[in-house]
Amino acid sequence: MTNWQDMEKEYYMPTFTRIPVTLVKGEGLKVWDDNGKEYLDFVAGIAVNVLGHCHPALTQAICEQAGTLVHTSSLYYTIPQLKLAELLVKNSVLNKVFFCNSGAEANEGALKLARQYGKRKLNGANEIITTFNSFHGRTLMTLAATGQPKFQEPYKPMPGGFINVEYNNIEAIKKATTKKTCAIMLEPIQGEGGVNVADEDYFKKVRAWCDEKGILLILDEIQTGIGRTGPLFGYELYGVEPDIITLAKGLGGGFPIGVFMAKDAASVFEAGDHGSTFGGNPLACAAGYAVLKYILDNDVLSNAKKVGYHLAYKLEQMKTQFDFVTEVRGSGLLIAMQFDRDIAQDVLSACLSEGLLINKLKPNAIRFVPPLVVSRADVDEAMNILYKVLSNI
Ligand SMILES: *Cc1c(COP(=O)(O)O)cnc(C)c1O
């Protein structure tokens, strides 16, 4: 039998610290490795497979569109692109969309849009305020936006014009704002940076500040969007309306697609200002449409809220049972468990051998981001495994 893990060593750039499992098949909450071992998937491709694996609604949409029209470029009108654009706009507070192929690309586009806005409406203002421990992507521009020096270090010089401030601190934003500021970019909940939840009124204060200064509020909803935190979009948690949002991860349910969306007033791109060969192609958009339509038509958001609450409750229970569990935080189905010591890798490995996939968020924290169609029974099964694992730590 082929040793896939040796093959990776030989042919793939060693940038990923992979978990020693080769996954070959998935269905619903379950995935299987090449030895036929079954796992319950509470990672969902890092908050991506919102309908679980190989959901018939998504598989059918991809297959049908693959047999109809895959790619044309945006030189032409195509129907799936326009249908998805309409569905996104009608279910959000944003008015215009631009499709691309990943999260970083969505943020890259949003940042360009903000700079163009600065050029056209704010006397050339081009600085963008972002936060420490944010994560906005791996392109140079989005790395510069990402307030984590460890990701930037090898690739200096970084593109300029980004100012990092403390998250959840409105005074820091106020202090950093100058005549050169065109936008503030934030995650509704910092995902990769630790599932860090802001105070309830933080976003309201940031919104008010942006209004006062006439600058744009960009929300990076690549992780929080498409129901991950409970509501369809993270901004709904705080009752604020952003000027620009970005989406990717959950949108295609596993099919690569990203989008940035803007209010009419912030939608300043003109012909030639931005582009993409693949962005918005019929196949990706048919996938995105199928996922979003299924979520809306089947009240998947209620399920995510209800089961997310159950998951948080179960984790909180374990916090009272194990003294090394110090915190459970998050919203909806984006939840982290914090330990007082660096045991995340051990917990992950033990869960793996028991047939549960979880995500290591930090050396001392794990993350749960299961499909939004996860059931209470799935949660109970996963939590029984986790309980057993934590009991043996
Ligand atoms: C994952 C993520 C990104 C990057 O998305 P890619 O598709 O990996 O480029 C950007 N921002 C946030 C908040 C993310 O969670």
PDB file of N, CA and C in Angstrom, residues 266-323:
ATOM      1  N   ALA A 266     -19.889  52.723   0.321  1.00  0.00           N
ATOM      2  CA  ALA A 266     -18.473  52.343   0.364  1.00  0.00           C
ATOM      3  C   ALA A 266     -18.038  51.652  -0.925  1.00  0.00           C
ATOM      4  N   SER A 267     -18.994  51.408  -1.798  1.00  0.00           N
ATOM      5  CA  SER A 267     -18.727  50.629  -3.012  1.00  0.00           C
ATOM      6  C   SER A 267     -18.202  51.541  -4.121  1.00  0.00           C
ATOM      7  N   VAL A 268     -16.928  51.940  -3.980  1.00  0.00           N
ATOM      8  CA  VAL A 268     -16.390  52.982  -4.861  1.00  0.00           C
ATOM      9  C   VAL A 268     -15.589  52.454  -6.053  1.00  0.00           C
ATOM     10  N   PHE A 269     -15.475  51.134  -6.185  1.00  0.00           N
ATOM     11  CA  PHE A 269     -14.727  50.611  -7.342  1.00  0.00           C
ATOM     12  C   PHE A 269     -15.403  51.008  -8.648  1.00  0.00           C
ATOM     13  N   GLU A 270     -14.552  51.352  -9.616  1.00  0.00           N
ATOM     14  CA  GLU A 270     -15.052  51.624 -10.965  1.00  0.00           C
ATOM     15  C   GLU A 270     -14.424  50.616 -11.916  1.00  0.00           C
ATOM     16  N   ALA A 271     -14.841  50.650 -13.170  1.00  0.00           N
ATOM     17  CA  ALA A 271     -14.346  49.692 -14.160  1.00  0.00           C
ATOM     18  C   ALA A 271     -12.815  49.656 -14.143  1.00  0.00           C
ATOM     19  N   GLY A 272     -12.257  48.451 -14.017  1.00  0.00           N
ATOM     20  CA  GLY A 272     -10.808  48.274 -14.057  1.00  0.00           C
ATOM     21  C   GLY A 272     -10.114  48.354 -12.714  1.00  0.00           C
ATOM     22  N   ASP A 273     -10.825  48.740 -11.655  1.00  0.00           N
ATOM     23  CA  ASP A 273     -10.186  48.918 -10.348  1.00  0.00           C
ATOM     24  C   ASP A 273      -9.765  47.607  -9.683  1.00  0.00           C
ATOM     25  N   HIS A 274     -10.417  46.514 -10.018  1.00  0.00           N
ATOM     26  CA  HIS A 274     -10.105  45.232  -9.385  1.00  0.00           C
ATOM     27  C   HIS A 274     -10.520  44.140 -10.361  1.00  0.00           C
ATOM     28  N   GLY A 275     -10.009  42.932 -10.157  1.00  0.00           N
ATOM     29  CA  GLY A 275     -10.382  41.863 -11.074  1.00  0.00           C
ATOM     30  C   GLY A 275     -10.028  40.500 -10.532  1.00  0.00           C
ATOM     31  N   SER A 276     -10.440  39.454 -11.251  1.00  0.00           N
ATOM     32  CA  SER A 276     -10.110  38.086 -10.888  1.00  0.00           C
ATOM     33  C   SER A 276     -10.516  37.172 -12.042  1.00  0.00           C
ATOM     34  N   THR A 277      -9.604  36.291 -12.439  1.00  0.00           N
ATOM     35  CA  THR A 277      -9.948  35.366 -13.530  1.00  0.00           C
ATOM     36  C   THR A 277     -10.971  34.336 -13.070  1.00  0.00           C
ATOM     37  N   PHE A 278     -10.678  33.712 -11.920  1.00  0.00           N
ATOM     38  CA  PHE A 278     -11.562  32.635 -11.447  1.00  0.00           C
ATOM     39  C   PHE A 278     -12.720  33.145 -10.596  1.00  0.00           C
ATOM     40  N   GLY A 279     -12.524  34.277  -9.933  1.00  0.00           N
ATOM     41  CA  GLY A 279     -13.496  34.758  -8.955  1.00  0.00           C
ATOM     42  C   GLY A 279     -14.902  34.824  -9.517  1.00  0.00           C
ATOM     43  N   GLY A 280     -15.845  34.239  -8.789  1.00  0.00           N
ATOM     44  CA  GLY A 280     -17.243  34.288  -9.215  1.00  0.00           C
ATOM     45  C   GLY A 280     -17.584  33.314 -10.314  1.00  0.00           C
ATOM     46  N   ASN A 281     -16.744  32.291 -10.506  1.00  0.00           N
ATOM     47  CA  ASN A 281     -17.063  31.361 -11.598  1.00  0.00           C
ATOM     48  C   ASN A 281     -18.304  30.541 -11.265  1.00  0.00           C
ATOM     49  N   PRO A 282     -19.007  30.060 -12.299  1.00  0.00           N
ATOM     50  CA  PRO A 282     -20.308  29.412 -12.083  1.00  0.00           C
ATOM     51  C   PRO A 282     -20.256  28.236 -11.110  1.00  0.00           C
ATOM     52  N   LEU A 283     -19.186  27.454 -11.149  1.00  0.00           N
ATOM     53  CA  LEU A 283     -19.117  26.276 -10.280  1.00  0.00           C
ATOM     54  C   LEU A 283     -19.039  26.683  -8.805  1.00  0.00           C
ATOM     55  N   ALA A 284     -18.138  27.604  -8.488  1.00  0.00           N
ATOM     56  CA  ALA A 284     -17.999  28.058  -7.099  1.00  0.00           C
ATOM     57  C   ALA A 284     -19.283  28.728  -6.620  1.00  0.00           C
ATOM     58  N   CYS A 285     -19.883  29.519  -7.483  1.00  0.00           N
ATOM     59  CA  CYS A 285     -21.086  30.251  -7.070  1.00  0.00           C
ATOM     60  C   CYS A 285     -22.286  29.323  -6.923  1.00  0.00           C
ATOM     61  N   ALA A 286     -22.365  28.287  -7.754  1.00  0.00           N
ATOM     62  CA  ALA A 286     -23.453  27.311  -7.596  1.00  0.00           C
ATOM     63  C   ALA A 286     -23.297  26.607  -6.249  1.00  0.00           C
ATOM     64  N   ALA A 287     -22.051  26.323  -5.873  1.00  0.00           N
ATOM     65  CA  ALA A 287     -21.798  25.693  -4.573  1.00  0.00           C
ATOM     66  C   ALA A 287     -22.200  26.645  -3.441  1.00  0.00           C
ATOM     67  N   GLY A 288     -21.761  27.884  -3.516  1.00  0.00           N
ATOM     68  CA  GLY A 288     -22.095  28.871  -2.495  1.00  0.00           C
ATOM     69  C   GLY A 288     -23.597  29.081  -2.383  1.00  0.00           C
ATOM     70  N   TYR A 289     -24.259  29.135  -3.520  1.00  0.00           N
ATOM     71  CA  TYR A 289     -25.708  29.333  -3.524  1.00  0.00           C
ATOM     72  C   TYR A 289     -26.411  28.151  -2.858  1.00  0.00           C
ATOM     73  N   ALA A 290     -25.977  26.943  -3.194  1.00  0.00           N
ATOM     74  CA  ALA A 290     -26.604  25.745  -2.627  1.00  0.00           C
ATOM     75  C   ALA A 290     -26.445  25.730  -1.100  1.00  0.00           C
ATOM     76  N   VAL A 291     -25.261  26.105  -0.630  1.00  0.00           N
ATOM     77  CA  VAL A 291     -24.995  26.094   0.818  1.00  0.00           C
ATOM     78  C   VAL A 291     -25.856  27.139   1.528  1.00  0.00           C
ATOM     79  N   LEU A 292     -25.827  28.361   1.031  1.00  0.00           N
ATOM     80  CA  LEU A 292     -26.548  29.447   1.703  1.00  0.00           C
ATOM     81  C   LEU A 292     -28.060  29.213   1.647  1.00  0.00           C
ATOM     82  N   LYS A 293     -28.536  28.744   0.498  1.00  0.00           N
ATOM     83  CA  LYS A 293     -29.974  28.485   0.343  1.00  0.00           C
ATOM     84  C   LYS A 293     -30.409  27.377   1.296  1.00  0.00           C
ATOM     85  N   TYR A 294     -29.591  26.353   1.409  1.00  0.00           N
ATOM     86  CA  TYR A 294     -29.938  25.249   2.313  1.00  0.00           C
ATOM     87  C   TYR A 294     -29.992  25.749   3.758  1.00  0.00           C
ATOM     88  N   ILE A 295     -29.013  26.545   4.131  1.00  0.00           N
ATOM     89  CA  ILE A 295     -28.964  27.082   5.502  1.00  0.00           C
ATOM     90  C   ILE A 295     -30.215  27.904   5.803  1.00  0.00           C
ATOM     91  N   LEU A 296     -30.585  28.761   4.850  1.00  0.00           N
ATOM     92  CA  LEU A 296     -31.737  29.647   5.068  1.00  0.00           C
ATOM     93  C   LEU A 296     -33.055  28.870   5.037  1.00  0.00           C
ATOM     94  N   ASP A 297     -33.201  27.954   4.098  1.00  0.00           N
ATOM     95  CA  ASP A 297     -34.469  27.230   3.945  1.00  0.00           C
ATOM     96  C   ASP A 297     -34.708  26.193   5.033  1.00  0.00           C
ATOM     97  N   ASN A 298     -33.639  25.724   5.670  1.00  0.00           N
ATOM     98  CA  ASN A 298     -33.790  24.646   6.649  1.00  0.00           C
ATOM     99  C   ASN A 298     -33.494  25.086   8.081  1.00  0.00           C
ATOM    100  N   ASP A 299     -33.480  26.383   8.285  1.00  0.00           N
ATOM    101  CA  ASP A 299     -33.283  26.936   9.613  1.00  0.00           C
ATOM    102  C   ASP A 299     -32.059  26.328  10.318  1.00  0.00           C
ATOM    103  N   VAL A 300     -30.983  26.195   9.557  1.00  0.00           N
ATOM    104  CA  VAL A 300     -29.756  25.629  10.110  1.00  0.00           C
ATOM    105  C   VAL A 300     -29.191  26.533  11.219  1.00  0.00           C
ATOM    106  N   LEU A 301     -29.498  27.839  11.133  1.00  0.00           N
ATOM    107  CA  LEU A 301     -28.976  28.757  12.145  1.00  0.00           C
ATOM    108  C   LEU A 301     -29.551  28.448  13.529  1.00  0.00           C
ATOM    109  N   SER A 302     -30.826  28.075  13.586  1.00  0.00           N
ATOM    110  CA  SER A 302     -31.417  27.701  14.881  1.00  0.00           C
ATOM    111  C   SER A 302     -30.714  26.488  15.444  1.00  0.00           C
ATOM    112  N   ASN A 303     -30.425  25.546  14.568  1.00  0.00           N
ATOM    113  CA  ASN A 303     -29.708  24.348  15.016  1.00  0.00           C
ATOM    114  C   ASN A 303     -28.330  24.717  15.559  1.00  0.00           C
ATOM    115  N   ALA A 304     -27.622  25.584  14.817  1.00  0.00           N
ATOM    116  CA  ALA A 304     -26.268  25.978  15.241  1.00  0.00           C
ATOM    117  C   ALA A 304     -26.308  26.647  16.609  1.00  0.00           C
ATOM    118  N   LYS A 305     -27.297  27.502  16.811  1.00  0.00           N
ATOM    119  CA  LYS A 305     -27.438  28.201  18.092  1.00  0.00           C
ATOM    120  C   LYS A 305     -27.724  27.212  19.219  1.00  0.00           C
ATOM    121  N   LYS A 306     -28.720  26.361  18.965  1.00  0.00           N
ATOM    122  CA  LYS A 306     -29.193  25.424  19.992  1.00  0.00           C
ATOM    123  C   LYS A 306     -28.096  24.420  20.356  1.00  0.00           C
ATOM    124  N   VAL A 307     -27.501  23.823  19.332  1.00  0.00           N
ATOM    125  CA  VAL A 307     -26.482  22.808  19.588  1.00  0.00           C
ATOM    126  C   VAL A 307     -25.193  23.465  20.095  1.00  0.00           C
ATOM    127  N   GLY A 308     -24.927  24.675  19.639  1.00  0.00           N
ATOM    128  CA  GLY A 308     -23.772  25.422  20.137  1.00  0.00           C
ATOM    129  C   GLY A 308     -23.910  25.686  21.631  1.00  0.00           C
ATOM    130  N   TYR A 309     -25.123  26.025  22.031  1.00  0.00           N
ATOM    131  CA  TYR A 309     -25.401  26.258  23.450  1.00  0.00           C
ATOM    132  C   TYR A 309     -25.170  24.977  24.250  1.00  0.00           C
ATOM    133  N   HIS A 310     -25.637  23.867  23.695  1.00  0.00           N
ATOM    134  CA  HIS A 310     -25.463  22.567  24.347  1.00  0.00           C
ATOM    135  C   HIS A 310     -23.973  22.213  24.475  1.00  0.00           C
ATOM    136  N   LEU A 311     -23.222  22.462  23.399  1.00  0.00           N
ATOM    137  CA  LEU A 311     -21.780  22.190  23.408  1.00  0.00           C
ATOM    138  C   LEU A 311     -21.077  23.045  24.473  1.00  0.00           C
ATOM    139  N   ALA A 312     -21.420  24.324  24.512  1.00  0.00           N
ATOM    140  CA  ALA A 312     -20.804  25.219  25.495  1.00  0.00           C
ATOM    141  C   ALA A 312     -21.145  24.760  26.913  1.00  0.00           C
ATOM    142  N   TYR A 313     -22.394  24.319  27.103  1.00  0.00           N
ATOM    143  CA  TYR A 313     -22.838  23.837  28.414  1.00  0.00           C
ATOM    144  C   TYR A 313     -22.017  22.621  28.849  1.00  0.00           C
ATOM    145  N   LYS A 314     -21.846  21.686  27.914  1.00  0.00           N
ATOM    146  CA  LYS A 314     -21.071  20.465  28.212  1.00  0.00           C
ATOM    147  C   LYS A 314     -19.615  20.805  28.558  1.00  0.00           C
ATOM    148  N   LEU A 315     -19.066  21.766  27.814  1.00  0.00           N
ATOM    149  CA  LEU A 315     -17.677  22.160  28.057  1.00  0.00           C
ATOM    150  C   LEU A 315     -17.550  22.881  29.400  1.00  0.00           C
ATOM    151  N   GLU A 316     -18.518  23.714  29.695  1.00  0.00           N
ATOM    152  CA  GLU A 316     -18.532  24.407  30.997  1.00  0.00           C
ATOM    153  C   GLU A 316     -18.584  23.397  32.139  1.00  0.00           C
ATOM    154  N   GLN A 317     -19.380  22.347  31.929  1.00  0.00           N
ATOM    155  CA  GLN A 317     -19.469  21.283  32.935  1.00  0.00           C
ATOM    156  C   GLN A 317     -18.095  20.687  33.196  1.00  0.00           C
ATOM    157  N   MET A 318     -17.349  20.449  32.106  1.00  0.00           N
ATOM    158  CA  MET A 318     -16.014  19.865  32.255  1.00  0.00           C
ATOM    159  C   MET A 318     -15.058  20.833  32.945  1.00  0.00           C
ATOM    160  N   LYS A 319     -15.315  22.120  32.742  1.00  0.00           N
ATOM    161  CA  LYS A 319     -14.496  23.121  33.430  1.00  0.00           C
ATOM    162  C   LYS A 319     -14.636  22.966  34.946  1.00  0.00           C
ATOM    163  N   THR A 320     -15.838  22.635  35.401  1.00  0.00           N
ATOM    164  CA  THR A 320     -16.015  22.451  36.848  1.00  0.00           C
ATOM    165  C   THR A 320     -15.421  21.125  37.316  1.00  0.00           C
ATOM    166  N   GLN A 321     -15.270  20.168  36.371  1.00  0.00           N
ATOM    167  CA  GLN A 321     -14.769  18.839  36.756  1.00  0.00           C
ATOM    168  C   GLN A 321     -13.244  18.717  36.709  1.00  0.00           C
ATOM    169  N   PHE A 322     -12.617  19.533  35.851  1.00  0.00           N
ATOM    170  CA  PHE A 322     -11.159  19.431  35.696  1.00  0.00           C
ATOM    171  C   PHE A 322     -10.533  20.782  36.030  1.00  0.00           C
ATOM    172  N   ASP A 323      -9.683  20.802  37.046  1.00  0.00           N
ATOM    173  CA  ASP A 323      -9.176  22.108  37.486  1.00  0.00           C
ATOM    174  C   ASP A 323      -8.205  22.747  36.491  1.00  0.00           C
TER     175      ASP A 323
END
